Coordinates of C-alpha atoms in Angstrom, one line a residue:
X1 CA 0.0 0.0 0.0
X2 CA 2.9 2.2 0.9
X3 CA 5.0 1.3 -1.7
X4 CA 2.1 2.1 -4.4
X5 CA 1.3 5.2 -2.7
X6 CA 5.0 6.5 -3.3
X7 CA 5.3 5.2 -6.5
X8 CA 1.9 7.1 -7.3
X9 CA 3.7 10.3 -6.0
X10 CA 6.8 9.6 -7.7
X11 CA 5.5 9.5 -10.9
X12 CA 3.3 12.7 -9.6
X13 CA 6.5 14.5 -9.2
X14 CA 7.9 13.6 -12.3
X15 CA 5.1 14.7 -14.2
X16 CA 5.3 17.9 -12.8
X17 CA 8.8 18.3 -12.4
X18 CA 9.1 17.6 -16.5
X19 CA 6.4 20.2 -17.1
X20 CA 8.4 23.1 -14.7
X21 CA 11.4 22.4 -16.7
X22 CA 9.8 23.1 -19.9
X23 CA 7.6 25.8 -18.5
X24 CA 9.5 27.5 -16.5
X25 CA 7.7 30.0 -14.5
X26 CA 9.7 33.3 -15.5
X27 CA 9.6 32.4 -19.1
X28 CA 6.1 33.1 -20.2
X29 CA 4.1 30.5 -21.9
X30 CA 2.8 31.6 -25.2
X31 CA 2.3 28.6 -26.6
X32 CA -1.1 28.4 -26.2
X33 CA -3.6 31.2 -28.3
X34 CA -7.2 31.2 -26.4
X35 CA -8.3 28.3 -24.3
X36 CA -12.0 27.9 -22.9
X37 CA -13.0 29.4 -19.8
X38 CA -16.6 29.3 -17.6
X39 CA -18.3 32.8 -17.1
X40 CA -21.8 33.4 -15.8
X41 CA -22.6 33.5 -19.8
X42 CA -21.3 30.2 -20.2
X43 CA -18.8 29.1 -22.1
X44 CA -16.4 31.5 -23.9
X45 CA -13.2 32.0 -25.1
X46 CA -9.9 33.6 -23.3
X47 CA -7.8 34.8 -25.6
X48 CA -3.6 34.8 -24.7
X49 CA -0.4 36.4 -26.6
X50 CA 0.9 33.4 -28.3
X51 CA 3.8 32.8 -30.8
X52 CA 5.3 29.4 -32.8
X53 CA 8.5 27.1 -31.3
X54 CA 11.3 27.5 -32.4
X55 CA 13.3 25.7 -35.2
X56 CA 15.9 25.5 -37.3
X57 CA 15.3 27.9 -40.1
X58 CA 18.1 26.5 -42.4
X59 CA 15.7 24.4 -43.4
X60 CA 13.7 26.9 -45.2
X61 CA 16.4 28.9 -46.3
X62 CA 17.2 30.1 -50.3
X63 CA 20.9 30.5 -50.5
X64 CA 22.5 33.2 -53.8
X65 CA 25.9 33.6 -54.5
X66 CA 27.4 36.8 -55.8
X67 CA 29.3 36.3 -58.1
X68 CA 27.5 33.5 -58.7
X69 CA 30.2 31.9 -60.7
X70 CA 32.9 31.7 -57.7
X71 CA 32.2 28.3 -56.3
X72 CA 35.0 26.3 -57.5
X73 CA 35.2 23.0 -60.1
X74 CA 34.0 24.6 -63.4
X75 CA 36.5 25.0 -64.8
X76 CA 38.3 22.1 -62.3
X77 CA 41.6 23.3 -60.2
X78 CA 43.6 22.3 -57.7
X79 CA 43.7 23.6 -54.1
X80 CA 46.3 23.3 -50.7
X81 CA 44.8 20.5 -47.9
X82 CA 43.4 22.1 -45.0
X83 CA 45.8 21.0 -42.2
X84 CA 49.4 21.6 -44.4
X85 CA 48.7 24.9 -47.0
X86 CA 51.7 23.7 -49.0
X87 CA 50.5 20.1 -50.0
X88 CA 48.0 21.8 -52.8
X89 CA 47.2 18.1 -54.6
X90 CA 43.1 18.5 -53.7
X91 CA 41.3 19.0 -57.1
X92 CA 37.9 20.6 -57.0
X93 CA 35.4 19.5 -59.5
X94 CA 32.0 20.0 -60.3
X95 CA 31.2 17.4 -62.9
X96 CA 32.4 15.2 -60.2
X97 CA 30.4 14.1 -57.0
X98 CA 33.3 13.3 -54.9
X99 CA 34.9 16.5 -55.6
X100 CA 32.2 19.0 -55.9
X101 CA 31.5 21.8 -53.4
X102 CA 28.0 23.1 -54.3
X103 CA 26.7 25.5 -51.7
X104 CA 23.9 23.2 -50.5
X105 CA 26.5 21.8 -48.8
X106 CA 26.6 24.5 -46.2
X107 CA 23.3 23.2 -45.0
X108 CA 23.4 19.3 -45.2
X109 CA 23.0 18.5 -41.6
X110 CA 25.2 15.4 -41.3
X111 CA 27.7 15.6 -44.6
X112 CA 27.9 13.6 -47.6
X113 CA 31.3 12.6 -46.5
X114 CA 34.2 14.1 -44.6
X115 CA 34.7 16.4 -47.3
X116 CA 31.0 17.9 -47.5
X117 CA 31.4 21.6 -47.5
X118 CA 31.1 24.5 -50.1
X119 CA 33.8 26.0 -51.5
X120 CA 35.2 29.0 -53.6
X121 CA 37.4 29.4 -56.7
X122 CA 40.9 29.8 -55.2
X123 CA 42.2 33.6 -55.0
X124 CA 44.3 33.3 -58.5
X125 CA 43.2 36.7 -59.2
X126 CA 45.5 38.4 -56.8
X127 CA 45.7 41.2 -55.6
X128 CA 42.5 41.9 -57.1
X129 CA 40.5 41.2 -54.1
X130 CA 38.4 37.7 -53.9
X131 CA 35.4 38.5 -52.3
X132 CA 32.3 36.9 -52.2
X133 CA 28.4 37.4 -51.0
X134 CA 26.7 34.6 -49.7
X135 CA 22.7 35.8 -49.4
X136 CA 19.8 33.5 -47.1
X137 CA 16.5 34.7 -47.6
X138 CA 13.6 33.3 -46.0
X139 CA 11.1 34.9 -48.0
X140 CA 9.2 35.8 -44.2
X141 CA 10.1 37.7 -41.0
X142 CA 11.7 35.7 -38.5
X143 CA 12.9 36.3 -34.8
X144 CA 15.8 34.7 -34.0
X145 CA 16.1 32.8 -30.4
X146 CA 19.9 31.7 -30.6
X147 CA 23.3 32.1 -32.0
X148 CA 24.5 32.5 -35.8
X149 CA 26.8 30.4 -36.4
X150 CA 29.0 29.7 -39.4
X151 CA 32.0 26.9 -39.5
X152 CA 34.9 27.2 -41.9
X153 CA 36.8 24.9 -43.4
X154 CA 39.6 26.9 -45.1
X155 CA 39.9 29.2 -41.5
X156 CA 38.1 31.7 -40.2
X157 CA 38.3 35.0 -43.2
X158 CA 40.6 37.7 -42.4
X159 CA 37.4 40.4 -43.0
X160 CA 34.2 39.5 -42.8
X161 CA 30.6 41.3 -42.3
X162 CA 27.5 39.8 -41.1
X163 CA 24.6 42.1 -42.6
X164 CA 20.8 41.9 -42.1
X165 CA 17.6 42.9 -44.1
X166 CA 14.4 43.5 -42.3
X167 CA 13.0 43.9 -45.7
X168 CA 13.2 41.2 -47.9
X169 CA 16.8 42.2 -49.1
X170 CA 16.3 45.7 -50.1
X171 CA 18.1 47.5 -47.5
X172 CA 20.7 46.7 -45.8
X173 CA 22.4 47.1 -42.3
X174 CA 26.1 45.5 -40.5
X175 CA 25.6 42.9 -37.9
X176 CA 28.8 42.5 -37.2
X177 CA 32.2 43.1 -38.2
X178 CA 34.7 40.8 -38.1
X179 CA 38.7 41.1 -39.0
X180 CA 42.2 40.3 -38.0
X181 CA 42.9 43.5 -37.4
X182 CA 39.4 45.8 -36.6
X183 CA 41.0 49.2 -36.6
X184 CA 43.6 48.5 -40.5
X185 CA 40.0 46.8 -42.0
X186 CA 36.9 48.8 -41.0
X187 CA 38.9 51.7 -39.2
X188 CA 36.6 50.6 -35.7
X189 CA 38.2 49.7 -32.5
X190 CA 38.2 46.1 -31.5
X191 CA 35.4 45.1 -29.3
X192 CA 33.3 41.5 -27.3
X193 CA 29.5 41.1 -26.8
X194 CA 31.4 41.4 -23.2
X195 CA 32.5 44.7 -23.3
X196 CA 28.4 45.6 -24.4
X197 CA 25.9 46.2 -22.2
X198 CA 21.9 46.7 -21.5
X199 CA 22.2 50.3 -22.8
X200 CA 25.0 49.2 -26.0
X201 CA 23.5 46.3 -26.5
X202 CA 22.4 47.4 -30.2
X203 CA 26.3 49.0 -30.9
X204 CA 27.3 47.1 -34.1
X205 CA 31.0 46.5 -32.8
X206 CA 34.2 44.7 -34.6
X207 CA 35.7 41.7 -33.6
X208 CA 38.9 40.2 -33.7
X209 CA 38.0 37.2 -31.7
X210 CA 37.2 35.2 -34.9
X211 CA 39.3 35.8 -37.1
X212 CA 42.3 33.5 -36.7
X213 CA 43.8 32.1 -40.0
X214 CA 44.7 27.9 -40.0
X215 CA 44.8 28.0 -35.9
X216 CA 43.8 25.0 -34.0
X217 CA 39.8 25.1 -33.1
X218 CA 39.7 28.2 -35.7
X219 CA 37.5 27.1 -37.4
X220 CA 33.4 28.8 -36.0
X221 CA 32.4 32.2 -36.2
X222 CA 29.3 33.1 -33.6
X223 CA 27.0 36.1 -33.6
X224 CA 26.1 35.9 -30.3
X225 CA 22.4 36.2 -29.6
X226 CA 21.8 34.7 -26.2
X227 CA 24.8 36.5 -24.8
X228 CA 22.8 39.7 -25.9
X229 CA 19.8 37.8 -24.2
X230 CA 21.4 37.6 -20.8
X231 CA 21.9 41.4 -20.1
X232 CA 17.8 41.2 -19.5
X233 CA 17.3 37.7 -19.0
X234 CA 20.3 37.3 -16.7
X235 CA 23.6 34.8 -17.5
X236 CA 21.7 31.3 -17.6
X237 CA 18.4 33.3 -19.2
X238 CA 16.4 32.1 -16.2
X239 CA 14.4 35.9 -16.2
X240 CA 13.0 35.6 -19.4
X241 CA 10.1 37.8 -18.2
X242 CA 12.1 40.7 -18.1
X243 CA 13.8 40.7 -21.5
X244 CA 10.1 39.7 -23.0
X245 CA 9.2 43.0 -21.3
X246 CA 12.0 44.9 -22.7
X247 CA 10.7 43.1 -26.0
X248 CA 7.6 44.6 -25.2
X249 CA 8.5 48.0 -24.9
X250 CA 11.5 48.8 -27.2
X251 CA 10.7 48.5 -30.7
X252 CA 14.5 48.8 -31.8
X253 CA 15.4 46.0 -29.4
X254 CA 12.8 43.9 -31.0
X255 CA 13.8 44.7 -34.5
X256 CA 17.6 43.9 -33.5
X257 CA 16.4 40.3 -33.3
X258 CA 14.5 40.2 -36.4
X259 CA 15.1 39.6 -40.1
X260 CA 14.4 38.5 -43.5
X261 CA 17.6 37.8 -44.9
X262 CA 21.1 37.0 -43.8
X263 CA 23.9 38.5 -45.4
X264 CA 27.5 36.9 -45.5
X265 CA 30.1 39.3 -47.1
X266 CA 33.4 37.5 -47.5
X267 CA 35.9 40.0 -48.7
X268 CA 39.7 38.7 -47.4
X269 CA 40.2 35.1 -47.0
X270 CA 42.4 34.2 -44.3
X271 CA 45.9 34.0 -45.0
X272 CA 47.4 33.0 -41.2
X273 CA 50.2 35.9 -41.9
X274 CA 50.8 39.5 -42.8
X275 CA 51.4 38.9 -46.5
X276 CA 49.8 37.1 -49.1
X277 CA 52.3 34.2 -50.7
X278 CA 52.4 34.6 -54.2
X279 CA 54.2 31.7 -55.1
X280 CA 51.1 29.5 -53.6
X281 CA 47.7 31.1 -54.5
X282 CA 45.8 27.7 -54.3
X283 CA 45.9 28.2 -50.4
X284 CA 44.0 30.5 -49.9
X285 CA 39.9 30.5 -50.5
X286 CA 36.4 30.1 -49.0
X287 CA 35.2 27.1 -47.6
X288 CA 32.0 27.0 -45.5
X289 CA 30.8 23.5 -43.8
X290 CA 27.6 24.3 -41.8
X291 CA 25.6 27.5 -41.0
X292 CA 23.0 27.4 -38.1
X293 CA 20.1 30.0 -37.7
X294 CA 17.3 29.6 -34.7
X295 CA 14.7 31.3 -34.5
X296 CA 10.7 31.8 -35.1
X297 CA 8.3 33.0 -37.2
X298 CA 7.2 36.3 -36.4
X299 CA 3.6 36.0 -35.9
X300 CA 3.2 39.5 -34.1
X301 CA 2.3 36.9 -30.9
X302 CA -1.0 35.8 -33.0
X303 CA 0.1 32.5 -34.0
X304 CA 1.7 29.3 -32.1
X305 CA 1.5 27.7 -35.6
X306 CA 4.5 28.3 -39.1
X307 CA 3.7 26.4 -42.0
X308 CA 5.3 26.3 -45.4
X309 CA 2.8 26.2 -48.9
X310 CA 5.0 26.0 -51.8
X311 CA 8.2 26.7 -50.4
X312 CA 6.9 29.8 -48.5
X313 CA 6.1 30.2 -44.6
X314 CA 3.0 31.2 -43.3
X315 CA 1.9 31.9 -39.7
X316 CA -1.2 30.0 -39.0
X317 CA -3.2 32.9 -37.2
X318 CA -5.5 33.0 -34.6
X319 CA -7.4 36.0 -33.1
X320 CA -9.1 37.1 -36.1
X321 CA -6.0 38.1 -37.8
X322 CA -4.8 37.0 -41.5
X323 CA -1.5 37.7 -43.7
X324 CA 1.9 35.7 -43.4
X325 CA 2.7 37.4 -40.7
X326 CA -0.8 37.9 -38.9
X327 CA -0.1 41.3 -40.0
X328 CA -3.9 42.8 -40.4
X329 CA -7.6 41.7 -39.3
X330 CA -9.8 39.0 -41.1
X331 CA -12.4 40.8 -43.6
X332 CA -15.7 41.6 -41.2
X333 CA -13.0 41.4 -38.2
X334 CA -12.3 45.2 -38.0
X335 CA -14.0 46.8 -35.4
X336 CA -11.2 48.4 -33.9
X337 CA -7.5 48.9 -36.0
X338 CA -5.4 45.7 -35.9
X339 CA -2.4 45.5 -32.9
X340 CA 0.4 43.1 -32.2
X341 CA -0.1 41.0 -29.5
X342 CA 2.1 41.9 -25.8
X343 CA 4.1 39.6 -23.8
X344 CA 2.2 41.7 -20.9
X345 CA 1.4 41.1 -18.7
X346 CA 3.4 38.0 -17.9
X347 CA 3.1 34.9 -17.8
X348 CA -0.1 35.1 -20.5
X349 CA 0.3 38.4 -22.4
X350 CA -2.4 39.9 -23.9
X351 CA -4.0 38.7 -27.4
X352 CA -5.1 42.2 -28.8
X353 CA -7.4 40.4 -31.1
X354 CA -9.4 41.8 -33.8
X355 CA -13.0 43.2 -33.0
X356 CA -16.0 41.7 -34.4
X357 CA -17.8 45.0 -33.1
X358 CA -17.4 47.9 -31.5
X359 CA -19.8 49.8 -29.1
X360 CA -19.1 53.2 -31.1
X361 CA -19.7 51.9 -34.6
X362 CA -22.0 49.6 -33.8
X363 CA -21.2 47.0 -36.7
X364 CA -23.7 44.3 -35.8
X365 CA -26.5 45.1 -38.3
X366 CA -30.3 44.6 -38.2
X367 CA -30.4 45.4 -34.6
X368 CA -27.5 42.7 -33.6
X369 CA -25.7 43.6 -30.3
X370 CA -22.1 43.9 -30.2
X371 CA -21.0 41.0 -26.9
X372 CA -17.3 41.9 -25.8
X373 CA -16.2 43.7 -28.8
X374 CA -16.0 39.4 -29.9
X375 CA -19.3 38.6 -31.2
X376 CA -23.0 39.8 -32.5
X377 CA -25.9 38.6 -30.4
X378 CA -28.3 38.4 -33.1
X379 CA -32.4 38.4 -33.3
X380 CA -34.3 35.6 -33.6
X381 CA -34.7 35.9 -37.5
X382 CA -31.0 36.8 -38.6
X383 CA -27.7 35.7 -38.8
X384 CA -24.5 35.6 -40.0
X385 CA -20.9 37.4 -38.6
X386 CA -22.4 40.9 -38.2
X387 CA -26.0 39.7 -38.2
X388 CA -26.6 40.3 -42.1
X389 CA -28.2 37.3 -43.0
X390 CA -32.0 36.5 -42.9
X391 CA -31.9 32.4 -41.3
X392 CA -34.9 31.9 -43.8
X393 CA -32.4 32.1 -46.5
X394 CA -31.5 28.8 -45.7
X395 CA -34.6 26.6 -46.0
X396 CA -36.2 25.4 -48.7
X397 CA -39.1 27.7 -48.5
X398 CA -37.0 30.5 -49.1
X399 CA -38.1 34.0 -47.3
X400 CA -41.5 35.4 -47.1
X401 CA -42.1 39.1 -47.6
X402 CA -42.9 39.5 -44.0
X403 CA -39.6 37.8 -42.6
X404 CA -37.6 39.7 -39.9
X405 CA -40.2 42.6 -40.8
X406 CA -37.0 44.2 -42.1
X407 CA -34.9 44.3 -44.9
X408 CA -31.5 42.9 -44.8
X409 CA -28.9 45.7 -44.2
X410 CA -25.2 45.1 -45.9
X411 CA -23.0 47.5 -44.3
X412 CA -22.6 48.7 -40.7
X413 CA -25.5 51.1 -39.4
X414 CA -23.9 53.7 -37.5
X415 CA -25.8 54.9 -34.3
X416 CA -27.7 58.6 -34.3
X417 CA -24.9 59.9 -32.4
X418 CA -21.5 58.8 -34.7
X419 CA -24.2 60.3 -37.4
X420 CA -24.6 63.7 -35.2
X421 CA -20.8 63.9 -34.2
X422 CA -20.2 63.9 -37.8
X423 CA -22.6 67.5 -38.8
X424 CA -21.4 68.9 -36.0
X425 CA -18.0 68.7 -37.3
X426 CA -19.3 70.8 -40.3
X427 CA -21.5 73.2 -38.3
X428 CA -18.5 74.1 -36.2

């Protein structure tokens, strides 16, 4: 008896124990859009900020090259091995399998072979500079949750700048800069995420830290989101309340975080010394094994649902909202201008969802009233959204002259007093 008791507990415990850990209180839940709640009306819905998981969105990505001929193998040449830059007996080539380096294999999560990464021509040219833009569009807004992260194979580039587009790749702004020497290559003082703070925290700052030539362990460049995180959220991101709050409140934070596109601009390759050897070109190129991007789609917290239609993303809205990125109300939805949802107040947020009705405009028709700003309470003979439909409409019989002892109204009747408000405007 005992020993079931405890084991009923036990399991009890970890129940609840596994639910803490993914819900931890501080966090906020939003993953849950409007559950049903009982009122002295009954049954209705309680509506809740809400916004998807999220995934790895390399697996939506579209990748473009500029110039879009510099991935090596056509025409094929030879290249230096990665661990000894003067044993250049590696052949790149296209026609190939074995020895092609297309840029889908930046993405492959687990590599064709130990050789599975993309690669450029080798720097021939020099000194005219080998550069190379490496463009991931998504095609939707997304809000990223974790660090960028991009792993060489030929070492880390001697200048590099991580740019972002928060509008589909027609503008664009720095990320990050990244060199071997900050202050020779973008004329900026060198600079951590540590040295940053809650009030820098949006600086756009050069680093040195990863840019390292053939060094062991050289080889991954981060953009570090979640050590931005942590000046609200605190080192181990246990207060996410308060950096949803700061979310919340500071537009430019929250656009920090968000994107359409990813821009990679490679424009020095590493060269692991001062001067560029002349006398062995074929060391020195761009190889890239794996990118990573984390994040969600942005739903403006109307969504816990991102699904892709023909190789596009789409939030799967909820509170009366529509567009890929719940970005406006549903047709008849409109009673009030359409909001983003708010992380507050935590834990639920609040849903801002789009009005059926208002009690100024009145848009329930044919004497509907307006229940919460949610729904129109209709009379006994209509229905319909806004109360524009006669229910006789929908029997065999069809509608008799006398039903509803109205005619049906089509667009929203506003009361006396909107009518009023609006001559007085022209009398005064």
């Amino acid at each position: 008896m005992y020993l079931s008791r405890f084991l009923s507990l036990h399991a009890l415990w970890v129940t609840v124990s596994s639910v803490m850990q993914h819900y931890p209180s501080v966090w906020g839940h939003y993953d849950v859009c409007k559950t049903q709640i009982y009122t002295e009306e009954g049954k209705i819905w309680d509506y809740m900020a809400c916004q998807p998981e999220a995934r790895d969105m390399i697996k939506y990505v579209k990748v473009t090259l500029d110039p879009p001929d510099i991935t090596c193998g056509d025409p094929p040449e030879t290249f230096c091995a990665m661990g000894n830059p003067y044993m250049c007996n590696n052949e790149c080539d296209a026609t190939t399998n074995e020895l092609a380096h297309p840029p889908e294999l930046m993405f492959d999560l687990e590599g064709r072979h130990p050789s599975s990464f993309w690669q450029s021509t080798t720097w021939k040219d020099y000194p005219k500079p080998l550069q190379v833009n490496i463009t991931l569009s998504w095609n939707k807004t997304i809000e990223l949750t974790d660090n960028i992260v991009i792993t060489f194979e030929s070492g880390r580039p001697d200048q590099m700048i991580l740019e972002k587009s928060l509008d589909y790749g027609r503008t664009w702004q720095p990320y990050q800069y990244y060199a071997t020497d900050c202050l020779d290559a973008f004329h900026m003082d060198p600079k951590s995420v540590k040295d940053l703070s809650q009030h820098t925290v949006l600086e756009i700052i050069c680093t040195e830290e990863y840019s390292t030539g053939y060094m062991t362990n050289s080889k991954i460049i981060h953009f570090e989101i979640k050590d931005r995180f942590a000046f609200f959220a605190g080192p181990r991101l246990h207060n996410m309340a308060s950096l949803y709050g700061q979310l919340d409140t500071t537009k430019k934070l929250r656009d920090f975080f968000t994107i359409t596109d990813l821009r990679i601009r490679l424009l020095r390759p590493a060269t692991g010394e001062i001067y560029v050897d002349e006398q062995h070109l074929a060391r020195y190129f761009y190889a890239i094994s794996d990118i990573r991007v984390y994040g969600r789609c942005k739903c403006n917290l109307h969504a816990t649902g991102c699904k892709e239609e023909n190789k596009k993303l789409f939030c799967e809205c909820e509170h009366n909202t529509t567009g890929p990125d719940c970005g406006k109300c549903k047709k008849n939805y409109q009673g009030r201008p359409w909001s983003p949802g708010s992380y507050l107040p935590i834990p639920k947020g609040t849903a801002n969802i789009s009005n059926v009705c208002d009690k100024e405009l009145l848009q329930c028709q044919n004497g509907g009233t307006c229940l919460k700003n949610m729904r129109c309470q209709c009379p006994p003979a209509y229905t319909g959204i806004l109360c524009e439909k006669l229910k006789c409409e929908r029997d065999p019989g069809g509608c008799s002259q006398n039903s509803g002892n109205m005619a049906v109204s089509h667009g929203p009747l506003l009361p006396l007093t909107a009518l009023l408000g609006v001559t007085g405007l022209f009398i005064f």
